[in-house]
Coordinates of C-alpha atoms in Angstrom, one line a residue:
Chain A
X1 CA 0.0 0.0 0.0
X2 CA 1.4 3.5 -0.9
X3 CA -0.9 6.0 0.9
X4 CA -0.3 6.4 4.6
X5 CA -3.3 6.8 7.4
X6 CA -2.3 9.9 8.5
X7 CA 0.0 12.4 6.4
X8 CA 1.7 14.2 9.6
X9 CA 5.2 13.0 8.9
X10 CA 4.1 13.0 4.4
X11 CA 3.7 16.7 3.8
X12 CA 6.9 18.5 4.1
X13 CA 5.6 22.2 3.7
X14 CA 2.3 22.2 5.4
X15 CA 0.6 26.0 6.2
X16 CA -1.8 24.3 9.2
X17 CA -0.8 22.1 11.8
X18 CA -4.2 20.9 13.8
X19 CA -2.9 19.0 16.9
X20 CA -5.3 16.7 19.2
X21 CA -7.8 19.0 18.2
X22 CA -11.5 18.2 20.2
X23 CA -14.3 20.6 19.8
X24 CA -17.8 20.5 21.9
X25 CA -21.1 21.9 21.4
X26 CA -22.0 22.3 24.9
X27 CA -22.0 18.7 26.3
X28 CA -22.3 16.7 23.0
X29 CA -18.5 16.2 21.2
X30 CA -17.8 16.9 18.0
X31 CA -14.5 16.8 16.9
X32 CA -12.4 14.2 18.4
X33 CA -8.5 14.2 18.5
X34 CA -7.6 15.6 15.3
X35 CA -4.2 15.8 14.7
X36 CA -3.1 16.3 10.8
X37 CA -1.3 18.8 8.8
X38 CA -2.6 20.4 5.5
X39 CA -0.2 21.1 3.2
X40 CA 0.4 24.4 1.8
X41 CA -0.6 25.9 -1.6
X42 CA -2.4 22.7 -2.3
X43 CA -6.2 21.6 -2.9
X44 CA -7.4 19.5 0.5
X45 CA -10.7 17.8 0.1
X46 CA -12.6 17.1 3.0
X47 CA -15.5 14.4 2.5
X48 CA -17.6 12.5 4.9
X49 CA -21.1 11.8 5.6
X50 CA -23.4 14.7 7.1
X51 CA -22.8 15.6 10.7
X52 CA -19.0 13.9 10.4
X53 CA -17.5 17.6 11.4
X54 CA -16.5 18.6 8.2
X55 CA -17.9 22.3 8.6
X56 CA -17.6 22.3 11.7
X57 CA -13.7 21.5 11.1
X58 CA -13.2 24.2 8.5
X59 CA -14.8 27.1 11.1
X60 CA -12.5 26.1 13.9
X61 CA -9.2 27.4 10.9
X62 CA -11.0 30.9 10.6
X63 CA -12.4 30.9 14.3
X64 CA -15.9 31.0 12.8
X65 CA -16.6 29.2 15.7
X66 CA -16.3 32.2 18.2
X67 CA -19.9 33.2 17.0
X68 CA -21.4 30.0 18.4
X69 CA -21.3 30.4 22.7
X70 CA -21.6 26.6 23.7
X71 CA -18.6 26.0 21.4
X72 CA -15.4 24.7 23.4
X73 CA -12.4 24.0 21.5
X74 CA -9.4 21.7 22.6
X75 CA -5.9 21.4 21.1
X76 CA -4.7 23.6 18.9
X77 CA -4.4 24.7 14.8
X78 CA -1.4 26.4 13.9
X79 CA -1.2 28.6 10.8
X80 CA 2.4 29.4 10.3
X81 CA 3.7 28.1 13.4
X82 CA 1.6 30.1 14.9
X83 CA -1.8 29.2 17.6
X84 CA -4.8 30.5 15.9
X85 CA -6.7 30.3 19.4
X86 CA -3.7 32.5 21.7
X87 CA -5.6 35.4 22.8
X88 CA -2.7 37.6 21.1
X89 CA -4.5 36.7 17.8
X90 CA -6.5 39.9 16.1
X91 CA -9.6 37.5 14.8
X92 CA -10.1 39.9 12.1
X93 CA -6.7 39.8 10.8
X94 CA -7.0 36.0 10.9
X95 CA -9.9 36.1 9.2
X96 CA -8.3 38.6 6.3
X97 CA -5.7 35.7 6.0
X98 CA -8.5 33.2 5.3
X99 CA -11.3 33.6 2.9
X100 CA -14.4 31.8 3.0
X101 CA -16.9 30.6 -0.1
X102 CA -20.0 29.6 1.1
X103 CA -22.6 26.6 -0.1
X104 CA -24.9 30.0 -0.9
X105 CA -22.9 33.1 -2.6
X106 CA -23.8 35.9 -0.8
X107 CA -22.6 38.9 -2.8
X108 CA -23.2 42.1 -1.0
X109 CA -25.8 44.6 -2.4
X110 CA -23.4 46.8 -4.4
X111 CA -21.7 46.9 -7.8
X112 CA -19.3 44.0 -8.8
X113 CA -16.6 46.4 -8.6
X114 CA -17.0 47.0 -4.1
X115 CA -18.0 43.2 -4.0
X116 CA -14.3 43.0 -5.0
X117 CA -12.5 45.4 -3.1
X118 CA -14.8 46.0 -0.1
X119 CA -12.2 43.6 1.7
X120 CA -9.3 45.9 0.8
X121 CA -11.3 49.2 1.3
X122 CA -11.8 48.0 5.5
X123 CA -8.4 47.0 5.2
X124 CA -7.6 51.2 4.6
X125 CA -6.4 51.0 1.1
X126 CA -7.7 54.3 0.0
X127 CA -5.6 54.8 -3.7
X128 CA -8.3 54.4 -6.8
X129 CA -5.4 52.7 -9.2
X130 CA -4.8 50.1 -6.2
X131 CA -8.6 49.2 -6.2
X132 CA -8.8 49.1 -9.8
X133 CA -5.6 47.1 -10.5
X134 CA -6.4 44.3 -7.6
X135 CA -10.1 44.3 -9.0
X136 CA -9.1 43.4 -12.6
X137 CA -6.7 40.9 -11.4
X138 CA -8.8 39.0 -8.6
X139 CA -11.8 39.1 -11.5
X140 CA -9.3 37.5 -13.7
X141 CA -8.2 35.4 -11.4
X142 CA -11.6 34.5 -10.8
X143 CA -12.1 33.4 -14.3
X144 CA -15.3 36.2 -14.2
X145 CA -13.3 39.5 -15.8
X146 CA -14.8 38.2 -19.4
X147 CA -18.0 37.7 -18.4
X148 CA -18.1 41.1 -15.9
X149 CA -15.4 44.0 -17.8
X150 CA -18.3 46.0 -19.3
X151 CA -20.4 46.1 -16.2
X152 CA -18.2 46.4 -13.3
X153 CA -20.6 49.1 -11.7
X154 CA -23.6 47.3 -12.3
X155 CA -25.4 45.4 -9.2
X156 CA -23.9 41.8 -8.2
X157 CA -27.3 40.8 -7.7
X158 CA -28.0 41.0 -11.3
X159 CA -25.4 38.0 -11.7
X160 CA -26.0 34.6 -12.2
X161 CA -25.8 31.6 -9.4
X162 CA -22.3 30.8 -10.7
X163 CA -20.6 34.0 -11.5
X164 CA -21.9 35.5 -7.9
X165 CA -19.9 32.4 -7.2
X166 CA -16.9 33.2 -8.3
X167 CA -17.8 36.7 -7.4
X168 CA -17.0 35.6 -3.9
X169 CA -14.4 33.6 -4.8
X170 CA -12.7 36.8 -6.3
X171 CA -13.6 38.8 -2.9
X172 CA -12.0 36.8 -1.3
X173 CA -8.6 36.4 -3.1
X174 CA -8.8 40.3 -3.3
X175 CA -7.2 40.7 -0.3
X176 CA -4.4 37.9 -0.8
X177 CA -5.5 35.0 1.8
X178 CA -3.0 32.7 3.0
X179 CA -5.7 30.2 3.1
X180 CA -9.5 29.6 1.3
X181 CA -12.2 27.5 2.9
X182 CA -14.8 26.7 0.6
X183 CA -17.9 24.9 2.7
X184 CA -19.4 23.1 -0.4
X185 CA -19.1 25.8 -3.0
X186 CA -20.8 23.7 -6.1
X187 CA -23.6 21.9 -4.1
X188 CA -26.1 25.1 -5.4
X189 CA -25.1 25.1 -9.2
X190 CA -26.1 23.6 -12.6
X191 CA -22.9 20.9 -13.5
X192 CA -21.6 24.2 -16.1
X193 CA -21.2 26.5 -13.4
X194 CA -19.3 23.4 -11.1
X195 CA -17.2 23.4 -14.2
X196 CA -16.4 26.7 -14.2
X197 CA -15.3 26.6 -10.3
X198 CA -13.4 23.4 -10.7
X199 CA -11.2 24.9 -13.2
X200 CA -11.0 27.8 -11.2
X201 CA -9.7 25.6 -8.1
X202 CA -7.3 23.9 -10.1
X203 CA -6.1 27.4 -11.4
X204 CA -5.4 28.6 -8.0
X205 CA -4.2 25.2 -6.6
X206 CA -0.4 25.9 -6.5
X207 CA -0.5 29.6 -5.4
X208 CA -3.2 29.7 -2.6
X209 CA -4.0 26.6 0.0
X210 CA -7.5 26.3 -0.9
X211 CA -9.5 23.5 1.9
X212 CA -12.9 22.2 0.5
X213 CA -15.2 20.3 1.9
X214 CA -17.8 18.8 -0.3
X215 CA -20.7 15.7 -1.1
X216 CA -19.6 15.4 -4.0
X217 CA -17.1 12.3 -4.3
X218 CA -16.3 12.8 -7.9
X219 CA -15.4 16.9 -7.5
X220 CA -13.1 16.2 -4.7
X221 CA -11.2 13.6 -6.5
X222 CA -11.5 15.4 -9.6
X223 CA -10.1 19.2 -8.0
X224 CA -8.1 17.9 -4.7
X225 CA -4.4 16.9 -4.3
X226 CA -5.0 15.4 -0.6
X227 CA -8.0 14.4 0.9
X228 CA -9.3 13.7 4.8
X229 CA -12.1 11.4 5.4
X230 CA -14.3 12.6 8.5
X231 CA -16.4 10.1 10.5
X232 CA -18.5 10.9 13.5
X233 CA -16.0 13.4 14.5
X234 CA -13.1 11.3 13.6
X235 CA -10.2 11.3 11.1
X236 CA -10.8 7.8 9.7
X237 CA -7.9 8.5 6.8
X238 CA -5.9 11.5 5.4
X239 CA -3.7 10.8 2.2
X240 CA -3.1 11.8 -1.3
X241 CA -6.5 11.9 -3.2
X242 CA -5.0 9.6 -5.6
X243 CA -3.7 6.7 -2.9
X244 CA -7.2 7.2 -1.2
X245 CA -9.7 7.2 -4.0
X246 CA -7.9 4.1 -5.4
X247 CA -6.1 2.1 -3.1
X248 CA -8.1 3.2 0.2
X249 CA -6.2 2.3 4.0
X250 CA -9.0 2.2 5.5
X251 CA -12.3 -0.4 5.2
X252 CA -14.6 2.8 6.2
X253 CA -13.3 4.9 3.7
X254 CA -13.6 1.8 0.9
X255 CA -16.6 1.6 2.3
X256 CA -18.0 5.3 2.3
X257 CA -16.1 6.2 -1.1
X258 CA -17.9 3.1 -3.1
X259 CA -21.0 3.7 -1.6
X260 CA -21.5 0.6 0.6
X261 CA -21.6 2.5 4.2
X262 CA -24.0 1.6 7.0
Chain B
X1 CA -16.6 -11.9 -17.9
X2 CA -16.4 -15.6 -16.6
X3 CA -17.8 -16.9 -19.6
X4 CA -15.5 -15.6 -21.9
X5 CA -12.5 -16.7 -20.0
X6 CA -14.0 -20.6 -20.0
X7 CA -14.8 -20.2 -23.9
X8 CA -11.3 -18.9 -24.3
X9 CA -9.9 -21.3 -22.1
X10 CA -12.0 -24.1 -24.2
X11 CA -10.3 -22.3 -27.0
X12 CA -6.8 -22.7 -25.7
X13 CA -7.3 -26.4 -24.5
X14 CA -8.4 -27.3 -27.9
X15 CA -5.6 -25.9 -29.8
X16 CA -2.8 -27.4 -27.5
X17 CA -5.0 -30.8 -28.4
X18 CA -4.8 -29.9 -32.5
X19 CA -1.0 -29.2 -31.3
X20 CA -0.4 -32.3 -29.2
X21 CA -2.1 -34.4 -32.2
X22 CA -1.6 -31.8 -35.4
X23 CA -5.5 -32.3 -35.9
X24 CA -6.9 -30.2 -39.0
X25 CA -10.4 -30.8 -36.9
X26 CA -9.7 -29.4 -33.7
X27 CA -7.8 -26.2 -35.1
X28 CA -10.9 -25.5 -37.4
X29 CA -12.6 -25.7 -34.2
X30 CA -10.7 -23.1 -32.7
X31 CA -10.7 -20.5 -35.3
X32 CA -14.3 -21.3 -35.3
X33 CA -14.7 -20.1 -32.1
X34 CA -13.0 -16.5 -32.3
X35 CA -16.1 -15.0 -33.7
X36 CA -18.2 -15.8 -30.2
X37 CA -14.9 -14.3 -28.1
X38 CA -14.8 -11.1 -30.0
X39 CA -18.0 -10.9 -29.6
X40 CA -18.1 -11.1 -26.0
X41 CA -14.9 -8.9 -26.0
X42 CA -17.0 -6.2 -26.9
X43 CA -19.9 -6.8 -25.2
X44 CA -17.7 -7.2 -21.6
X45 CA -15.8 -3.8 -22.8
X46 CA -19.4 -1.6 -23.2
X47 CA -20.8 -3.1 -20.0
X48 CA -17.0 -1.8 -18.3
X49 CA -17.4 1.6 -20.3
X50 CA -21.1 1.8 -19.2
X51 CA -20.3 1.4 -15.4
X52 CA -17.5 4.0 -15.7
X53 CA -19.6 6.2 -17.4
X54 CA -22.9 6.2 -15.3
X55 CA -21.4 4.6 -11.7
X56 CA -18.2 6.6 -11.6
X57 CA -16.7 3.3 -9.4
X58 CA -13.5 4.2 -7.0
X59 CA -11.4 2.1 -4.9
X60 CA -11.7 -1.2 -5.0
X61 CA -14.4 -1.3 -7.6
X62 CA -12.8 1.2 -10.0
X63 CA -9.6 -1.7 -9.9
X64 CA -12.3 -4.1 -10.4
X65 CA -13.8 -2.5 -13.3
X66 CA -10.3 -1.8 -14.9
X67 CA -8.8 -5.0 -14.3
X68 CA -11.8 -6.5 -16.1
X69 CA -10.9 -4.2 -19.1
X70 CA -7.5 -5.4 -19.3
X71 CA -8.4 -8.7 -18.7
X72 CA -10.8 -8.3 -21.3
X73 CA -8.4 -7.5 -24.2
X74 CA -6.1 -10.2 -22.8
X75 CA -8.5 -12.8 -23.0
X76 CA -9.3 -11.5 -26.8
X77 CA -5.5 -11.6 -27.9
X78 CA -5.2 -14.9 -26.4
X79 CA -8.3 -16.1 -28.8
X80 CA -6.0 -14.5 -31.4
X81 CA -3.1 -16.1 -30.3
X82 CA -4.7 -19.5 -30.3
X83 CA -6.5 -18.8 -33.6
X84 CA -2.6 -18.3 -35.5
X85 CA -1.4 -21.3 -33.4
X86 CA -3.7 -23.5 -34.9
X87 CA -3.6 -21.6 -38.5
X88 CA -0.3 -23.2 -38.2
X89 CA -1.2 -26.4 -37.4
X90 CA -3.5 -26.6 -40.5
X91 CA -0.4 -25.0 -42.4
X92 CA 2.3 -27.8 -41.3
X93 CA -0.7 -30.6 -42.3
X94 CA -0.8 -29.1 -45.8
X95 CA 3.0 -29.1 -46.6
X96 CA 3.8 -31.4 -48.7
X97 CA 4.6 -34.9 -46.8
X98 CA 8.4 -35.9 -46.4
X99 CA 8.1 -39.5 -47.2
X100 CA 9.7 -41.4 -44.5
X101 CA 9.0 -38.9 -41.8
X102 CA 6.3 -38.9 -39.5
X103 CA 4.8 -35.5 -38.4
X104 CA 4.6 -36.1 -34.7
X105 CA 8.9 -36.5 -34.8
X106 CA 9.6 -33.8 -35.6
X107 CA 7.8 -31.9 -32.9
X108 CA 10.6 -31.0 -30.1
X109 CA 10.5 -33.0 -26.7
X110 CA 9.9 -29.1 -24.7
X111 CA 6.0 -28.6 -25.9
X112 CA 5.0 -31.3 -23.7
X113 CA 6.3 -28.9 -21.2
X114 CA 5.0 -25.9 -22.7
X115 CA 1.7 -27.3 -23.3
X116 CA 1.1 -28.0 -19.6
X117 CA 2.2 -24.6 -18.6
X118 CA 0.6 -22.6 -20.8
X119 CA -2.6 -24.4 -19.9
X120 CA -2.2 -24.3 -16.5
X121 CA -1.3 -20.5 -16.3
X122 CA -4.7 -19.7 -18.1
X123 CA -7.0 -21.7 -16.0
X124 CA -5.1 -20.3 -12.7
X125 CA -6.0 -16.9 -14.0
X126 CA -9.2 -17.7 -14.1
X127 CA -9.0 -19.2 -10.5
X128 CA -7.0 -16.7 -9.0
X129 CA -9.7 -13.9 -10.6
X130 CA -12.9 -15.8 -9.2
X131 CA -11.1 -16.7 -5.7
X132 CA -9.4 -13.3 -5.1
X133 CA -6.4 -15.4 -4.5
X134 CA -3.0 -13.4 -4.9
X135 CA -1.0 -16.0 -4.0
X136 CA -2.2 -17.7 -6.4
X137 CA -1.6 -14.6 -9.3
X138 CA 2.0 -14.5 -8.4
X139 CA 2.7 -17.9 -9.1
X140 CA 1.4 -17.3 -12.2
X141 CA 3.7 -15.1 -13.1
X142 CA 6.6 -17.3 -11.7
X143 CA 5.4 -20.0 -14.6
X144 CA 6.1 -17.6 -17.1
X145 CA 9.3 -18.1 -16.8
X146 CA 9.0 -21.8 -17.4
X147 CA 7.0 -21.1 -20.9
X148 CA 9.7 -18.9 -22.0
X149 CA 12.4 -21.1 -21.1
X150 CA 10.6 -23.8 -22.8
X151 CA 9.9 -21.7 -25.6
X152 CA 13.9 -20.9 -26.0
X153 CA 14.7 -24.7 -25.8
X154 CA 12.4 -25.7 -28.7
X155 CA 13.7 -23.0 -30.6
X156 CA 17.8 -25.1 -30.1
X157 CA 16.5 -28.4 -31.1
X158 CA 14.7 -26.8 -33.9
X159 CA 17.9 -25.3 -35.1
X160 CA 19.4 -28.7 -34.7
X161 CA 17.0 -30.6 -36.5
X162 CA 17.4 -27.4 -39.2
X163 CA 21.0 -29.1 -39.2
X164 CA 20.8 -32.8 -38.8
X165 CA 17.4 -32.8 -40.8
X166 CA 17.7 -30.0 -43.9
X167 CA 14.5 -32.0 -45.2
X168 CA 12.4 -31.3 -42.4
X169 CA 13.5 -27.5 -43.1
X170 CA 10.0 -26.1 -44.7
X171 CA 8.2 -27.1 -41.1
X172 CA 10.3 -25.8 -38.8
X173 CA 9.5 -21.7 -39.4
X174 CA 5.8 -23.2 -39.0
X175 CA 6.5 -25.2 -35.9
X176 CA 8.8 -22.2 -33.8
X177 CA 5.5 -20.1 -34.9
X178 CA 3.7 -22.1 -32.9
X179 CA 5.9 -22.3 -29.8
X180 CA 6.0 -18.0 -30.3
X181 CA 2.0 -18.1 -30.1
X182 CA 2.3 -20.6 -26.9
X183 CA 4.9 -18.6 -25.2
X184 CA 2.5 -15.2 -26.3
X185 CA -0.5 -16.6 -24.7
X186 CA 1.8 -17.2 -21.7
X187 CA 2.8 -13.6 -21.6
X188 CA -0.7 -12.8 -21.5
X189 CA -1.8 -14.9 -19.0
X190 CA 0.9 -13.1 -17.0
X191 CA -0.5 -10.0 -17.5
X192 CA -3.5 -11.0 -16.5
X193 CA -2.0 -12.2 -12.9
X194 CA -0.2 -8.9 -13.0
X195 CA -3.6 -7.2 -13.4
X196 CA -5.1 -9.6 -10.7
X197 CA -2.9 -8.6 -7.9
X198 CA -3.5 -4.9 -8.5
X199 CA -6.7 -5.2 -8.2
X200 CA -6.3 -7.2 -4.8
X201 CA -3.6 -5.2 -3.5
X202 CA -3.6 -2.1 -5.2
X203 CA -0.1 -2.6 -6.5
X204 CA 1.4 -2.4 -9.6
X205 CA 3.6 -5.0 -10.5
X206 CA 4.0 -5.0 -14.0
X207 CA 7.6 -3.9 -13.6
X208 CA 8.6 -5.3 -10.3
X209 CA 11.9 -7.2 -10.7
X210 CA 10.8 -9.3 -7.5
X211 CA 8.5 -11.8 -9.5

């Protein structure tokens, strides 16, 4: 066998160390013991059945978790070497250093254009050429600058399901995250538009550490380079997406992956 | 699938017999018979593309799928394979008779070797594939080794009979044909065990020096 259970020792540049990682709501666990590293600049999938943590995972690396008050988190996830949860942290500096696409878009109510740079105008950048420049290139970026260049005043809301996709997707590499989560991005569009983000993932995989979770078996073998399999609040397996989806460690993975679980 | 490994292992069984016994018959059976395997070559290949296409299989089933597909075109060439071998044998009957000699002497002591092997590395595929049995795969790839060497000692005493016998010279090109197609359907079978054991263990040992 050529994959290995868990990738700790594997991945010799990761960006996120999560270490014995346990997170409760209230009394009821939900994470348990997570200890893995996700490499950097790469695609990591995150599959698993509903309620396995998956989300819940991905909202503990941006501290989206805060918002929730019965949330208690053990362990710790280091981005850089450094602890995400040490109360020196500025949460919305962390946050800045990792986007988030949702299952929903949710473009703001303005033009393309401040969609785009809203994250750099709270961030104080002022200058009109500095908007303009990184809102060409994160719309290009975004594979969305064709589709957008004559209308970059008009309303976002006037965009389809897809492009307010990759709307957000270019909001969010505006402001030149370290990391994006994407929490199911494709699960609300037509198999065209999934296209469209795909190649868009597999644009950005090499320059941005992009962490998906998603249902869909086929996208995250088709758009990840490593992939974690989540079970009832467990890391069943963690290896290259092309060891696990063909030559799986685990029986629960074979099991899940093929379809045969429960 | 299973069916069109027994009807190509019927297929090889006869034509080692039409070999053994240089029996027009039993070769006309066997090239008889390549219509039904291609046949069912093609039908096994859309039922693999149709299960890729619309099941999108992974893990263990995905190496199921694509072993099946390799296995597939195997089994086909080895239908081929046994097809030329007893085109041969239909070919040495025809030659012109050598008065004084019979057929059956000048066949080289090694086939009886490289019949047995050949055989029995087909219908151990066939085993190993319905048992799951990788034990079983590697040792057919072990026999390989035995069909080839067989395969290179046939081709010696041919060239010695080429010597010692210069009449028997228009069979032998025919006869080292045949051992070629024997020794081919051994390196198929080989694949095949090769293919087995990925899709048991996942590995790929087509190149490993090991076996």
């Amino acid at each position: 066998m050529t994959n290995e259970k868990n990738a700790v020792t594997s991945i010799e540049d990761s960006i996120v160390q999560v270490r014995d990682l346990n997170l409760f709501y209230g009394t009821s666990q939900a994470l348990f013991n997570l200890d893995f590293d996700i490499p950097r600049n790469r695609v990591t999938a995150l599959i698993g059945p509903s309620g396995c943590g998956k989300s819940t995972f991905i909202r503990c690396i941006n501290r989206m978790n805060d918002l929730v008050d019965i949330v208690r988190i053990d362990g710790s996830i280091q981005l850089n070497g450094q602890d995400i949860f040490a109360k020196s942290v500025d949460v919305i500096d962390l946050r800045r250093r990792i986007g988030m696409v949702f299952q929903k878009s949710n473009p703001f109510p303005k033009s393309i254009y401040e969609n785009v740079v809203y994250g750099l105008r709270i961030g104080g950048v002022t200058e009109k050429p500095d908007l303009d420049e990184a809102a060409v290139v994160s719309l290009k970026r975004a594979a969305l600058w064709d589709e957008v260049k004559d209308r970059l005043h008009d309303s976002a809301m006037g965009l389809s399901g897809g492009q307010m996709q990759r709307l957000c997707i270019a909001r969010a590499i505006a402001v030149a995250p370290d990391i994006i989560l994407m929490d199911e991005p494709c699960s609300a569009l037509d198999p065209r538009s999934t296209a469209h983000i795909e190649e868009l993932i597999r644009e950005l995989n090499g320059e941005y550490t992009i962490i998906i979770v998603t249902h869909n078996m086929q996208q995250a073998s088709r758009v990840s380079d490593y992939t974690a399999f989540l079970y009832e609040g467990e890391l069943v397996e963690f290896g290259k997406t092309k060891d696990l989806f063909t030559v799986p460690v685990e029986k629960a993975t074979e099991d899940y992956i093929t379809g045969r679980f429960g | 699938m299973i069916f069109l490994g027994t009807v190509v292992e019927e297929s090889v069984t006869t034509c080692i017999k039409a070999v053994r016994t240089l029996d027009n018959e039993l070769a006309a059976q066997v090239l008889d018979g390549d219509t039904k395997i291609n046949d069912l070559e093609v039908d096994v290949e859309e039922l693999c593309l149709k299960i890729l296409a619309l099941h999108q299989p992974v893990a263990s089933d995905l190496r199921f799928v694509i072993t099946v597909l390799k296995m597939n075109t195997d089994f086909e060439r080895i239908g081929d394979l046994a097809c030329k071998v007893a085109d041969k044998v239909i070919l040495v009957n025809g030659t012109k008779k050598i008065t004084g000699s019979s057929l059956h002497t000048i066949m080289p002591h090694r086939f009886d070797e490289m019949f047995g092997a050949t055989q029995a590395m087909f219908s151990s595929c066939l085993d190993a594939f319905v048992r799951e049995d990788s034990d079983l795969a590697h040792k057919i790839c072990i026999m390989d080794d035995v069909v080839d060497q067989a395969k290179r000692a046939i081709r010696l005493e041919l060239e010695e009979i080429s010597r010692n016998k210069p009449e028997l010279q228009p069979y032998l090109p025919m006869i080292l044909s045949i051992a070629r197609g024997l020794e081919r359907i051994g390196d198929h079978s080989a694949h095949i065990a090769e293919d087995i054991i990925y899709m048991l263990q996942g590995r790929i040992v087509r190149h490993d020096k090991e076996l």
